[in-house]
JSON list of C-alpha atoms in Angstrom, two decimals:
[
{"chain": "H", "resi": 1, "resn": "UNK", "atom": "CA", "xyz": [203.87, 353.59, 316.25]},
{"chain": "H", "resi": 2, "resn": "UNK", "atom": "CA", "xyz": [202.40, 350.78, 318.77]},
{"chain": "H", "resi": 3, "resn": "UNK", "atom": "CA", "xyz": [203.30, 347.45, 317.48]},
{"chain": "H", "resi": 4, "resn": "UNK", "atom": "CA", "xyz": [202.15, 343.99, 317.98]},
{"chain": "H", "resi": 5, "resn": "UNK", "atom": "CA", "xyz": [203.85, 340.50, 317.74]},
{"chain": "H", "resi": 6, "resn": "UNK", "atom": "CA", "xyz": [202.58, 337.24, 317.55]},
{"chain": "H", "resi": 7, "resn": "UNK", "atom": "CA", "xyz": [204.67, 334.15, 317.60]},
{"chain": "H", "resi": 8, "resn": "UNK", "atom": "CA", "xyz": [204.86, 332.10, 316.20]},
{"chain": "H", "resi": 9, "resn": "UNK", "atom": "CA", "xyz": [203.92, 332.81, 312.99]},
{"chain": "H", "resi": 10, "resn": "UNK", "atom": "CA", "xyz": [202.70, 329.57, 311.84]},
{"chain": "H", "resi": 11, "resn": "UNK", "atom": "CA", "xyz": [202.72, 326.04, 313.23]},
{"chain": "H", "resi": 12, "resn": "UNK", "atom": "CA", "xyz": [201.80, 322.65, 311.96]},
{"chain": "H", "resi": 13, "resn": "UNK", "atom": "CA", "xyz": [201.02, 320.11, 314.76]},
{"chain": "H", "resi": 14, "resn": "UNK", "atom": "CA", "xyz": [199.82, 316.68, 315.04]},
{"chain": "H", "resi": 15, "resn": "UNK", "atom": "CA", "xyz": [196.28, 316.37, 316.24]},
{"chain": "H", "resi": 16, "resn": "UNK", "atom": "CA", "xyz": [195.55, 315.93, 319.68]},
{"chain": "H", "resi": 17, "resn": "UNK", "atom": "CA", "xyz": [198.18, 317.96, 320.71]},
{"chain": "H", "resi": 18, "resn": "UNK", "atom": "CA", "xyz": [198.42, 321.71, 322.35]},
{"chain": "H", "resi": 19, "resn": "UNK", "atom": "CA", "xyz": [199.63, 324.92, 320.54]},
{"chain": "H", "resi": 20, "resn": "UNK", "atom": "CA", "xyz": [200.64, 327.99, 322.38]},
{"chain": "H", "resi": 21, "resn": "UNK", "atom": "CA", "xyz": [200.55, 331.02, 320.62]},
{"chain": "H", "resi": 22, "resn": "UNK", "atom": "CA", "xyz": [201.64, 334.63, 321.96]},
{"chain": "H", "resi": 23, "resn": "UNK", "atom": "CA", "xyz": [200.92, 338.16, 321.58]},
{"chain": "H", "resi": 24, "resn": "UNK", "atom": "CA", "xyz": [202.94, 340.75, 322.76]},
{"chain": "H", "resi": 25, "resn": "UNK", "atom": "CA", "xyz": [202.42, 344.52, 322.60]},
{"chain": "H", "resi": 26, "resn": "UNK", "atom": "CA", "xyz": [206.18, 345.72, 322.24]},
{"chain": "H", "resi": 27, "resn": "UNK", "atom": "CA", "xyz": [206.03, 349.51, 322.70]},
{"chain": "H", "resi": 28, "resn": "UNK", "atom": "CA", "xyz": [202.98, 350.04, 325.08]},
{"chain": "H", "resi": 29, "resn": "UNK", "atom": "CA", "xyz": [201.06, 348.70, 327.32]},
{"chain": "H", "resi": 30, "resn": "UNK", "atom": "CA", "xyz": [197.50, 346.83, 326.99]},
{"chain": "H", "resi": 31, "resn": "UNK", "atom": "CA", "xyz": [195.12, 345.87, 329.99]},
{"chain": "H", "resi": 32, "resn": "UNK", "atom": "CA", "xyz": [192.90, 344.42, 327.13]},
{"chain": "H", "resi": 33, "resn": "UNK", "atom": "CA", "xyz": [193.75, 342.00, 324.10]},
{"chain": "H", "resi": 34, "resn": "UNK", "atom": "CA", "xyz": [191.48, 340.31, 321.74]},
{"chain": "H", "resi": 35, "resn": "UNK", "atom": "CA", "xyz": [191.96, 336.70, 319.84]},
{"chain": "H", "resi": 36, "resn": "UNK", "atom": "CA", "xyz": [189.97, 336.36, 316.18]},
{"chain": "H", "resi": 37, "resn": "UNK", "atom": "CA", "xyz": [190.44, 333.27, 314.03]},
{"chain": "H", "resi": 38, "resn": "UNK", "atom": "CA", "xyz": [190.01, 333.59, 310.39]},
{"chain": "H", "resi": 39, "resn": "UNK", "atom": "CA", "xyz": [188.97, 330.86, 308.08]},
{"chain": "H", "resi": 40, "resn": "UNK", "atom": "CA", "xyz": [190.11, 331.21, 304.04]},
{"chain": "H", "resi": 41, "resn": "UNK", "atom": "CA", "xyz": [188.34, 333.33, 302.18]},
{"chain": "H", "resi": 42, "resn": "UNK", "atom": "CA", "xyz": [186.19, 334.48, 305.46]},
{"chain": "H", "resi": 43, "resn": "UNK", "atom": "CA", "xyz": [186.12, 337.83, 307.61]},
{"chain": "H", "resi": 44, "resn": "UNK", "atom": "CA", "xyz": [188.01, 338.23, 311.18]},
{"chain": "H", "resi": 45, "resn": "UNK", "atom": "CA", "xyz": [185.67, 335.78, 314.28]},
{"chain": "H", "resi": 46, "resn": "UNK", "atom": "CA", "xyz": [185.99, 337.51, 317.71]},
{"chain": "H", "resi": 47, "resn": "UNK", "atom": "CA", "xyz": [186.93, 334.50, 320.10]},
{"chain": "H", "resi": 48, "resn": "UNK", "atom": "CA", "xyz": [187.70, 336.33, 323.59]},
{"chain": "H", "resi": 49, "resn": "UNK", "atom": "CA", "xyz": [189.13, 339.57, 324.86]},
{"chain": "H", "resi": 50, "resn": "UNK", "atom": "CA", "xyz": [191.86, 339.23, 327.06]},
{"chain": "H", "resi": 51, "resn": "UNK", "atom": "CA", "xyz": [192.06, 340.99, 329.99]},
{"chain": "H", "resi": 52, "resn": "UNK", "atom": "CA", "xyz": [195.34, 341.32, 332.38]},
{"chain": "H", "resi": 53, "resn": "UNK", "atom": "CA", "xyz": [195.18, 339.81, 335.79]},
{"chain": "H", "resi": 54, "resn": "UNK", "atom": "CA", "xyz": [191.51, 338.23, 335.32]},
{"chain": "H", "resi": 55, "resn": "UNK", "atom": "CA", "xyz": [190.13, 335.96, 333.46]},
{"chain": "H", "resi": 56, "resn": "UNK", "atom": "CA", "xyz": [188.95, 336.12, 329.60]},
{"chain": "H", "resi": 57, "resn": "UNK", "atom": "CA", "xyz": [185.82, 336.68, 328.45]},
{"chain": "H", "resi": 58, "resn": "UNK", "atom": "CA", "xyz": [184.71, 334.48, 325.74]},
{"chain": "H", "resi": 59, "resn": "UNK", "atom": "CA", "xyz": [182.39, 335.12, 323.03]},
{"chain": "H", "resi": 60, "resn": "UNK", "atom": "CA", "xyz": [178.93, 332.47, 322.37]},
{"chain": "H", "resi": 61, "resn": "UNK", "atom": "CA", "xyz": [179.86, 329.74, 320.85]},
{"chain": "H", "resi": 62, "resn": "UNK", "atom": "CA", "xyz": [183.65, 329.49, 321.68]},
{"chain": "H", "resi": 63, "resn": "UNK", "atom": "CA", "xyz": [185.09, 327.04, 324.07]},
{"chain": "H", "resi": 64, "resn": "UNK", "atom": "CA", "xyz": [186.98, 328.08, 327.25]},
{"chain": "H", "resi": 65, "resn": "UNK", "atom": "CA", "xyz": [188.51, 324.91, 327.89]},
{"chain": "H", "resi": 66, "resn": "UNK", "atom": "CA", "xyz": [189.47, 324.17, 324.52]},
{"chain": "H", "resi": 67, "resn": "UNK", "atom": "CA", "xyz": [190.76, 328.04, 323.81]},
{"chain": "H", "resi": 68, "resn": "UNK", "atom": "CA", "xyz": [192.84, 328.79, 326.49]},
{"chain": "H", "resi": 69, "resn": "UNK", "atom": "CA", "xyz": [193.87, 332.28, 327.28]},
{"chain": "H", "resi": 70, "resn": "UNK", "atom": "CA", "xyz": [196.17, 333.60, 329.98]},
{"chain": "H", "resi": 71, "resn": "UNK", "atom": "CA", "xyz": [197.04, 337.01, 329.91]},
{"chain": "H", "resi": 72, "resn": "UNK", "atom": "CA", "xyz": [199.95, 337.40, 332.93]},
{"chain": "H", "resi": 73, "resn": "UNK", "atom": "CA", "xyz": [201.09, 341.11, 332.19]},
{"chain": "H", "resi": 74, "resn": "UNK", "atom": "CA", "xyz": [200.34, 343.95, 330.32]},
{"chain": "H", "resi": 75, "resn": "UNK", "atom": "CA", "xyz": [202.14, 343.03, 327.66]},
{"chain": "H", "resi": 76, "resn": "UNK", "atom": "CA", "xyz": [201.70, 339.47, 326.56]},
{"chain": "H", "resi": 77, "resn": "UNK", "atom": "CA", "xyz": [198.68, 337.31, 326.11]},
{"chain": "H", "resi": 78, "resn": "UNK", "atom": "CA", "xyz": [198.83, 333.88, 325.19]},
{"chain": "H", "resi": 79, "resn": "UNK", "atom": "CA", "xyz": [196.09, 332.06, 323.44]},
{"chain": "H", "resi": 80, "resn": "UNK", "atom": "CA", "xyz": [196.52, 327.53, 323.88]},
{"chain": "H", "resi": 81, "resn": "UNK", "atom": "CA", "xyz": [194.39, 325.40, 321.66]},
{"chain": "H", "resi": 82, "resn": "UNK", "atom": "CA", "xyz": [194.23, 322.36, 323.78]},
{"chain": "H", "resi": 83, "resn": "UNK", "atom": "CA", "xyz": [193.69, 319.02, 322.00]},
{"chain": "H", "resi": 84, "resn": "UNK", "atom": "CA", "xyz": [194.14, 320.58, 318.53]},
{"chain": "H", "resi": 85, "resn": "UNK", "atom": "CA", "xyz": [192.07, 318.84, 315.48]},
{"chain": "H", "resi": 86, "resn": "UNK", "atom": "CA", "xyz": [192.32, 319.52, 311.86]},
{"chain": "H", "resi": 87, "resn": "UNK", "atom": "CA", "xyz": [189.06, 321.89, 311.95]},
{"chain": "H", "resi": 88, "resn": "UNK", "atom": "CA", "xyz": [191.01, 324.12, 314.29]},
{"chain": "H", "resi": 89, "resn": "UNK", "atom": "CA", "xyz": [193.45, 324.85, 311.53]},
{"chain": "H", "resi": 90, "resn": "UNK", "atom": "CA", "xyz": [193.34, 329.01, 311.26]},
{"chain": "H", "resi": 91, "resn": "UNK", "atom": "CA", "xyz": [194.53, 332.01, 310.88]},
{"chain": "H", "resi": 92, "resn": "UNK", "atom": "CA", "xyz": [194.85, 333.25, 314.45]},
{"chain": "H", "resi": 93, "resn": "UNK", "atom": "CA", "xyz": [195.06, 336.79, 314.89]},
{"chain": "H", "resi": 94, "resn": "UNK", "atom": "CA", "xyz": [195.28, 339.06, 318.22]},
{"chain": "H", "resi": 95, "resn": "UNK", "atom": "CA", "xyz": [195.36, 343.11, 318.63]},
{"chain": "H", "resi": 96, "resn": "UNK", "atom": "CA", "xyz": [195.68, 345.30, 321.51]},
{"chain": "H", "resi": 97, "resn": "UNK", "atom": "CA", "xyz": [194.68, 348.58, 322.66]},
{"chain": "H", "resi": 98, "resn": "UNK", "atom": "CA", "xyz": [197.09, 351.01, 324.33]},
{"chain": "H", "resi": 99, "resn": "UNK", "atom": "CA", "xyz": [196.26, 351.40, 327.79]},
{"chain": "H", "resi": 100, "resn": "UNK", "atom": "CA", "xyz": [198.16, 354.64, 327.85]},
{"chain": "H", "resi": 101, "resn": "UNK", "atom": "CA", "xyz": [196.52, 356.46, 325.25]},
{"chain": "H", "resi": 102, "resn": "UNK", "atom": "CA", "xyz": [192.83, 358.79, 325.90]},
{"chain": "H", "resi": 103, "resn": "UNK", "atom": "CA", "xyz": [190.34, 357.45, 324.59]},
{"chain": "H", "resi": 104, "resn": "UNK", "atom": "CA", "xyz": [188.47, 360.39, 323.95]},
{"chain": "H", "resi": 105, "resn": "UNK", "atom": "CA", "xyz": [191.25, 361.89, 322.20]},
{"chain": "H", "resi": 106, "resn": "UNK", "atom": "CA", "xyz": [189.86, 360.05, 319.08]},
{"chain": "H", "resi": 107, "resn": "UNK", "atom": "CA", "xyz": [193.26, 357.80, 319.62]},
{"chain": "H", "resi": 108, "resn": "UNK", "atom": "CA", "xyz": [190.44, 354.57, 320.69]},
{"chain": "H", "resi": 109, "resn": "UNK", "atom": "CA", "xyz": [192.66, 352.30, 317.62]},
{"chain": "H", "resi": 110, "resn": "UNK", "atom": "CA", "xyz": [193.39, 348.12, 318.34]},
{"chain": "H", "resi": 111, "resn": "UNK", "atom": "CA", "xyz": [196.65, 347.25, 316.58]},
{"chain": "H", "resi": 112, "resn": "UNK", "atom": "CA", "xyz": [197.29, 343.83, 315.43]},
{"chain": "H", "resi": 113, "resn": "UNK", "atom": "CA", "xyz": [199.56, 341.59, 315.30]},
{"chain": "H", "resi": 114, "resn": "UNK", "atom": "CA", "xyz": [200.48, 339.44, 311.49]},
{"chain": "H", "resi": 115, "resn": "UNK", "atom": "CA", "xyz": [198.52, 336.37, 313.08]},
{"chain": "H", "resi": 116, "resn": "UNK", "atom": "CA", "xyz": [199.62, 333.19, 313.46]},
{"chain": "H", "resi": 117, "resn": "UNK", "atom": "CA", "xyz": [199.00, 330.20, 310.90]},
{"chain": "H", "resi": 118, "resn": "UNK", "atom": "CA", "xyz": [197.91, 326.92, 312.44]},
{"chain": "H", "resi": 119, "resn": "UNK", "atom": "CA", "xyz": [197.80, 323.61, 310.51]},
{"chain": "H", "resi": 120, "resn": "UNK", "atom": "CA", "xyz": [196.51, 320.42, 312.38]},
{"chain": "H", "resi": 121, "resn": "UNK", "atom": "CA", "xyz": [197.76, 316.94, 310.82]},
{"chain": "G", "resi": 1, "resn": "UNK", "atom": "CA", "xyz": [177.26, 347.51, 317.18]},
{"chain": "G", "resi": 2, "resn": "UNK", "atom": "CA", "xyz": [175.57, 349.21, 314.57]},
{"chain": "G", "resi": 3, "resn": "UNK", "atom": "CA", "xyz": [175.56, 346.80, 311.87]},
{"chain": "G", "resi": 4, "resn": "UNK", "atom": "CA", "xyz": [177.41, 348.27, 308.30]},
{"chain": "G", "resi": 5, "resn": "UNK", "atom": "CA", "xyz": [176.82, 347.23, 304.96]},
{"chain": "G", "resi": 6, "resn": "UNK", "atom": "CA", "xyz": [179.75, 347.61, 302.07]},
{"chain": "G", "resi": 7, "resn": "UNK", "atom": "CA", "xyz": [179.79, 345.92, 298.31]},
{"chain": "G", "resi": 8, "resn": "UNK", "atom": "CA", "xyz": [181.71, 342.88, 298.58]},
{"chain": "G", "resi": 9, "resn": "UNK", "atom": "CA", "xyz": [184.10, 343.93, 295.53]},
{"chain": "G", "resi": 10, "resn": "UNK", "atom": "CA", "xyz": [185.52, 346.72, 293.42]},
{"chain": "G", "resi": 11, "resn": "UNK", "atom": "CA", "xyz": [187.90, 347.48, 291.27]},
{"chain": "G", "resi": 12, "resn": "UNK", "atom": "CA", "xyz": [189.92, 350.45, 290.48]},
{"chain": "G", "resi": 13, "resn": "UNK", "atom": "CA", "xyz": [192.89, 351.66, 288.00]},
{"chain": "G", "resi": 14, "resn": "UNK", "atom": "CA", "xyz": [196.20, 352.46, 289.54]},
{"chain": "G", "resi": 15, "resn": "UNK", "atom": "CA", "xyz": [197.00, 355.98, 290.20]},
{"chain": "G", "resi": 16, "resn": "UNK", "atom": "CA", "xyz": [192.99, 356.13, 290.39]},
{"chain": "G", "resi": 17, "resn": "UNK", "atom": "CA", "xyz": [191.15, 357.26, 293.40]},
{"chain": "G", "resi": 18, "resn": "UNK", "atom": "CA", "xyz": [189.64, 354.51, 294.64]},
{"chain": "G", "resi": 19, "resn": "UNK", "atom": "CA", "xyz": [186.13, 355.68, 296.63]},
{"chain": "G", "resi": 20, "resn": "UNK", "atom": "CA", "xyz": [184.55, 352.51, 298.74]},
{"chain": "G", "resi": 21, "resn": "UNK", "atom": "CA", "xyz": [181.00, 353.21, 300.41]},
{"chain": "G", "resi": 22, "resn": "UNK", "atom": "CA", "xyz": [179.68, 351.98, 303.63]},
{"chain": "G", "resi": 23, "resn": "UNK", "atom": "CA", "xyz": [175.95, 352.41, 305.14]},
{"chain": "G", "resi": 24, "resn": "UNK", "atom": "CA", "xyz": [175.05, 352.46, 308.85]},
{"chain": "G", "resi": 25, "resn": "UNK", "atom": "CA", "xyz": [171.82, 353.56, 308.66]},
{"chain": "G", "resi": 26, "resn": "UNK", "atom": "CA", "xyz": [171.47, 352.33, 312.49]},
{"chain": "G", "resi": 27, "resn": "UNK", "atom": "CA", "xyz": [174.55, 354.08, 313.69]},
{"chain": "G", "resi": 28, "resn": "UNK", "atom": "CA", "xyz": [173.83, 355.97, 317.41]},
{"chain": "G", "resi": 29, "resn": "UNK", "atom": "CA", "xyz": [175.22, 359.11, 318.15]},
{"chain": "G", "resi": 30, "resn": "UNK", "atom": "CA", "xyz": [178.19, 357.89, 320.13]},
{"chain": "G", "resi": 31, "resn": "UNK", "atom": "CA", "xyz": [179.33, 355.99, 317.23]},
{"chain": "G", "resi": 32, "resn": "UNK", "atom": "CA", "xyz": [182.55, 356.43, 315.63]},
{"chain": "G", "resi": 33, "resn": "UNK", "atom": "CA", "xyz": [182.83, 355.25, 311.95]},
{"chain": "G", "resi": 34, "resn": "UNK", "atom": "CA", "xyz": [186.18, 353.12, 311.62]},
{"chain": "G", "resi": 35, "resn": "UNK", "atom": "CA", "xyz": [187.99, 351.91, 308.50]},
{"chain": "G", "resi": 36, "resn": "UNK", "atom": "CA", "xyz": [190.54, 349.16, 308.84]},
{"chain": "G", "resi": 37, "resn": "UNK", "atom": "CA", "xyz": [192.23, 346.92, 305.74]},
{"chain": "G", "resi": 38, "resn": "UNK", "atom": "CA", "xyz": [193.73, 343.68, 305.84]},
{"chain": "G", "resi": 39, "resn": "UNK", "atom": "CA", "xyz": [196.08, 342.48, 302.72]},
{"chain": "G", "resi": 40, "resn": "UNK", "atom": "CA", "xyz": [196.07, 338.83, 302.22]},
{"chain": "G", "resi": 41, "resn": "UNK", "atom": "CA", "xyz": [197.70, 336.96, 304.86]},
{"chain": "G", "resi": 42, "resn": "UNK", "atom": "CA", "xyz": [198.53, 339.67, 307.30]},
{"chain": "G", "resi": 43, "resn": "UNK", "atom": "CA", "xyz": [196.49, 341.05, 310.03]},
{"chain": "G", "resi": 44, "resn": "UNK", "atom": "CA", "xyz": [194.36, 343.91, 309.99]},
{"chain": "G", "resi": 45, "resn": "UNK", "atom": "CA", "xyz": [195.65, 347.48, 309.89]},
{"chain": "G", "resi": 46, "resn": "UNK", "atom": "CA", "xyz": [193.78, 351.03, 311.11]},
{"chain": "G", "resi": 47, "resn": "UNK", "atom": "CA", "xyz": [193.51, 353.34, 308.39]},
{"chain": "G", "resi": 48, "resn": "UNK", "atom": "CA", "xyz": [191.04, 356.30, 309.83]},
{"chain": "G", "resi": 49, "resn": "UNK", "atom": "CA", "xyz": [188.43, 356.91, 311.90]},
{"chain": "G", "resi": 50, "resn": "UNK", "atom": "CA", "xyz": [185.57, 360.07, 312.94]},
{"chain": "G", "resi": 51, "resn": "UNK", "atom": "CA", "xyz": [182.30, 360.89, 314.12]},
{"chain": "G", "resi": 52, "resn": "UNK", "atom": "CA", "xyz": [180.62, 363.65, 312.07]},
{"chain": "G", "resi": 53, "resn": "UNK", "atom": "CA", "xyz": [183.64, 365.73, 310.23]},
{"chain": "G", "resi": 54, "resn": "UNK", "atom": "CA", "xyz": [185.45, 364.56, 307.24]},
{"chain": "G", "resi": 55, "resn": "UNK", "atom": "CA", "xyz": [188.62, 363.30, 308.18]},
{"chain": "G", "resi": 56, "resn": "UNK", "atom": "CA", "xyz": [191.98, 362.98, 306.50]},
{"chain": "G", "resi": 57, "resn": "UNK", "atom": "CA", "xyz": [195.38, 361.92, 307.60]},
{"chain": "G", "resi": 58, "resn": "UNK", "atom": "CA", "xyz": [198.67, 360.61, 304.88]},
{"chain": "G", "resi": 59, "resn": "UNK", "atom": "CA", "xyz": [196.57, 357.35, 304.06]},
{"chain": "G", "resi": 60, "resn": "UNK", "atom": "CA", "xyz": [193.05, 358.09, 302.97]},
{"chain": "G", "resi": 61, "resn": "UNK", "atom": "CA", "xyz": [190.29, 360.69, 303.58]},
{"chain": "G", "resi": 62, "resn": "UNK", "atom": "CA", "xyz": [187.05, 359.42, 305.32]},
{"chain": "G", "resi": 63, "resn": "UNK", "atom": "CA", "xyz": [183.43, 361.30, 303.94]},
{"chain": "G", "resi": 64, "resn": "UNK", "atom": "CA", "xyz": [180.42, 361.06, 306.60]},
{"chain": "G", "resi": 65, "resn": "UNK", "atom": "CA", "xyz": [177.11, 362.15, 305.49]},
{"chain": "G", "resi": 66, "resn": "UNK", "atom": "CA", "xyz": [175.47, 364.50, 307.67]},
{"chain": "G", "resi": 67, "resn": "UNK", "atom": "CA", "xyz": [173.08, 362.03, 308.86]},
{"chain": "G", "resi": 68, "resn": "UNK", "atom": "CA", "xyz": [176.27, 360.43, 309.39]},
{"chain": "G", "resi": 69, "resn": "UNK", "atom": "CA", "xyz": [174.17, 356.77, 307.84]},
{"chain": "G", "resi": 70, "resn": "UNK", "atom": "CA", "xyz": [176.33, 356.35, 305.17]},
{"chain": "G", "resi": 71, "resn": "UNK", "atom": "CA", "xyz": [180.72, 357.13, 304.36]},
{"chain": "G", "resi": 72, "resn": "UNK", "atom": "CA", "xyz": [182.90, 356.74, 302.03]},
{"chain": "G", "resi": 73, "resn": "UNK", "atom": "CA", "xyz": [186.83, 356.27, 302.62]},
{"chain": "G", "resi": 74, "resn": "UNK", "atom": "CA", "xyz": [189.00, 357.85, 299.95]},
{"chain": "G", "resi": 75, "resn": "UNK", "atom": "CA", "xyz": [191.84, 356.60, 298.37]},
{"chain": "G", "resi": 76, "resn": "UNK", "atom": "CA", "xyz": [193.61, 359.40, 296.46]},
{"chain": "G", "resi": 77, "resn": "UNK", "atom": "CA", "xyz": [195.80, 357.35, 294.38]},
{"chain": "G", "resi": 78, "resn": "UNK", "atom": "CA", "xyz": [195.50, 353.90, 294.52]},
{"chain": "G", "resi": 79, "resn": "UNK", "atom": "CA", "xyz": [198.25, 351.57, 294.19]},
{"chain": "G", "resi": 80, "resn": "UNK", "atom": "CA", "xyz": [198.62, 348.06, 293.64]},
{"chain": "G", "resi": 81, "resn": "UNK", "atom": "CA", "xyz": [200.01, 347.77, 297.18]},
{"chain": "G", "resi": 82, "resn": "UNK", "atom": "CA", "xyz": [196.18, 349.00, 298.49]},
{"chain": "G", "resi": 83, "resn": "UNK", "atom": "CA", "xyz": [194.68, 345.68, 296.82]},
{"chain": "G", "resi": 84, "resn": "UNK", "atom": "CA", "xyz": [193.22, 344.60, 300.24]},
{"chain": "G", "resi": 85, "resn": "UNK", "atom": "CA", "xyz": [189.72, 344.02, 301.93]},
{"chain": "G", "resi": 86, "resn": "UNK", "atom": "CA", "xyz": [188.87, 347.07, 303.28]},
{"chain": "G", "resi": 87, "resn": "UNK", "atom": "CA", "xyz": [186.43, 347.06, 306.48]},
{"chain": "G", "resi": 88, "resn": "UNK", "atom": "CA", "xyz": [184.21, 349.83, 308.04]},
{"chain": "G", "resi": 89, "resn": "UNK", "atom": "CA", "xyz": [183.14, 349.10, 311.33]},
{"chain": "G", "resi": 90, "resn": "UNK", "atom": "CA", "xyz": [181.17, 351.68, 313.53]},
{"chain": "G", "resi": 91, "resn": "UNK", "atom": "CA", "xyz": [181.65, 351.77, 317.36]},
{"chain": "G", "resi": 92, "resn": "UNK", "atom": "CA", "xyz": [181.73, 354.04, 320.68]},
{"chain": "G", "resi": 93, "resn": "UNK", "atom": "CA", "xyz": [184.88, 355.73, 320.73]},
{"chain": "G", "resi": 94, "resn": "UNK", "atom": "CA", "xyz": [185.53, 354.64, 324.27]},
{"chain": "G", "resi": 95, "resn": "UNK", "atom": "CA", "xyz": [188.34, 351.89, 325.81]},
{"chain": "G", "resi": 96, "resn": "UNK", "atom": "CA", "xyz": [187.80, 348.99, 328.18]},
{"chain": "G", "resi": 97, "resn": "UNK", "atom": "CA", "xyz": [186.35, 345.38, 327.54]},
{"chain": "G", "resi": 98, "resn": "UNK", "atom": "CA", "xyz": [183.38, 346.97, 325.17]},
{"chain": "G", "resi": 99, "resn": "UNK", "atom": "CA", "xyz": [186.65, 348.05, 323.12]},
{"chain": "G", "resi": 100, "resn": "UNK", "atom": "CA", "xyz": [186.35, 345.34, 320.87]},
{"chain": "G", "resi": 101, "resn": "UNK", "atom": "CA", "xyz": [185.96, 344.85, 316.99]},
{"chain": "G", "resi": 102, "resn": "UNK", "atom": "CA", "xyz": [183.47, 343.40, 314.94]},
{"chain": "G", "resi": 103, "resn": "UNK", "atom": "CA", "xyz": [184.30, 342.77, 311.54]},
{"chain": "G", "resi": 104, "resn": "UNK", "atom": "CA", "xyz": [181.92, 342.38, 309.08]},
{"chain": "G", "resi": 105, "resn": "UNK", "atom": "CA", "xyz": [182.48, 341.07, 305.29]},
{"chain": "G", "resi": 106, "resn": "UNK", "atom": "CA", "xyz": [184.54, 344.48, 303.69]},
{"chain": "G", "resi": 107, "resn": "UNK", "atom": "CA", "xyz": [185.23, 344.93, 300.50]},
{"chain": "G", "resi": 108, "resn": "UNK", "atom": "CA", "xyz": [187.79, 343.52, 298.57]},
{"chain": "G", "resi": 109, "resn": "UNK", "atom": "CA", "xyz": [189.48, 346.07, 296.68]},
{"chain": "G", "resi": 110, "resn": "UNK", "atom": "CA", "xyz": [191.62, 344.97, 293.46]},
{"chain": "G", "resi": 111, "resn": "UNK", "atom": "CA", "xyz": [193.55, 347.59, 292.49]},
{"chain": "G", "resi": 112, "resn": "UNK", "atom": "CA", "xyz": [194.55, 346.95, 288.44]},
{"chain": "G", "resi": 113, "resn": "UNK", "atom": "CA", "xyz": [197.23, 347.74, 286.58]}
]
C-alpha cells in the first residue's frame, strides 16, 4: 500500500532557529501534499496544501513566511519553521494523495506520514 | 465541508463490537462519508469510506442511513490495539487542491480489557 515518510521524526531545537522537516511519498506519486500541526490532547490543524512546482496555499491564520513549504518533486515536500519559538512546539504531520490513482474509483484516500515531533528550547 | 458531529468518548469490551455514530445532517449529495483513526502519537490512518451503500472491507463496516445524515462505522471485534480517536469526516470524492481534510474532534475510543 502507498506509504508516507516524514523525517525526522522528532527534533528539539533552540529557539530562534530553523527546522526542516520532510515528507516523502515512497511508492507513488503526489502533485498535492498537506501539512497539519497537532497540539496535545487537540484534533489534526490544516496549515497548507502543498502543491508540486507552485507555490503552497496556506490556510487563514497561518504564516507563509514563518511556515515555509517547498514542494520540488512529486515526491517530497518539505515544511521549514523559520525562527522557531517554544509555542511552535508540535506534532507536525503531512499526507499525500496518489496522483496515479482515479478518483472516482472511490480510491480519493490521503495517506500520512507518523508526523514529526518538534520541541523548541 | 459538511460539518459532522461524533460523542467525544466511548468505551467498549474487547472482543466486543464496538459501533461509533456520526451525524451530517448537512451532508450534499456529492459527499462521501470518510472514517479515519489516529492512535496516540502516530498519524492518522484511512479506515473506510462510501456514499449511500453500506460498505465493508477487512477493518470495519461503515452503516449510512438512507438520508445518508447520520453513519455508524463498525468494529466487529474490538481489540485493545483499536483504542484510538476515531474521525468521520464527509467530503467530495474528487482529487486536486479541494482534496484536503478537515478533522474535526472524533471520538476517542478505549477499548477495555
Amino acid at each position: 500500500g502507498a506509504v508516507v515518510s516524514q523525517h525526522p521524526s522528532w527534533v528539539i531545537c533552540k529557539s530562534g532557529t530553523s527546522v526542516k522537516i520532510e515528507c516523502r511519498s515512497l511508492d507513488f506519486q503526489a502533485t498535492t501534499m498537506f501539512w497539519y500541526r497537532q497540539f496535545p490532547k487537540q484534533s489534526l490543524m490544516l496549515m497548507a496544501t502543498s502543491n508540486e512546482g507552485s507555490k503552497a496555499t496556506y490556510e487563514q491564520g497561518v504564516e507563509k513566511d514563518k511556515f515555509l513549504i517547498n514542494h520540488a518533486s512529486l515526491t517530497l515536500s518539505t515544511l521549514t519553521v523559520t525562527s522557531a519559538h517554544p509555542e511552535d512546539s508540535s506534532f507536525y504531520i503531512c499526507s499525500a494523495r496518489d496522483s496515479g490513482t482515479d478518483s472516482y474509483s472511490g480510491a480519493n484516500v490521503l495517506t500520512f506520514g507518523a508526523g514529526s515531533r518538534l520541541t523548541v528550547l | 465541508d459538511a460539518k459532522t458531529t461524533q460523542p467525544p468518548s466511548m468505551d467498549c469490551a474487547e472482543g466486543r463490537a464496538a459501533n461509533l455514530p456520526c451525524n451530517h445532517s448537512t451532508i450534499s449529495g456529492n459527499e462521501y462519508v470518510y472514517w479515519y483513526r489516529q492512535i496516540h502519537s502516530q498519524g492518522p490512518q484511512y479506515i473506510i469510506h462510501g456514499l449511500k451503500n453500506n460498505e465493508t472491507n477487512e477493518m470495519a463496516s461503515l452503516i449510512i442511513t438512507e438520508d445518508r445524515k447520520s453513519s455508524t462505522l463498525i468494529l466487529p471485534h474490538a481489540t485493545l490495539r483499536d483504542t484510538a480517536v476515531y474521525y468521520c469526516i464527509v467530503r467530495p470524492n474528487y482529487g486536486g487542491a479541494t482534496n484536503k481534510l478537515i478533522f474535526g474532534t472524533g471520538t476517542l475510543l478505549a477499548v477495555q480489557p
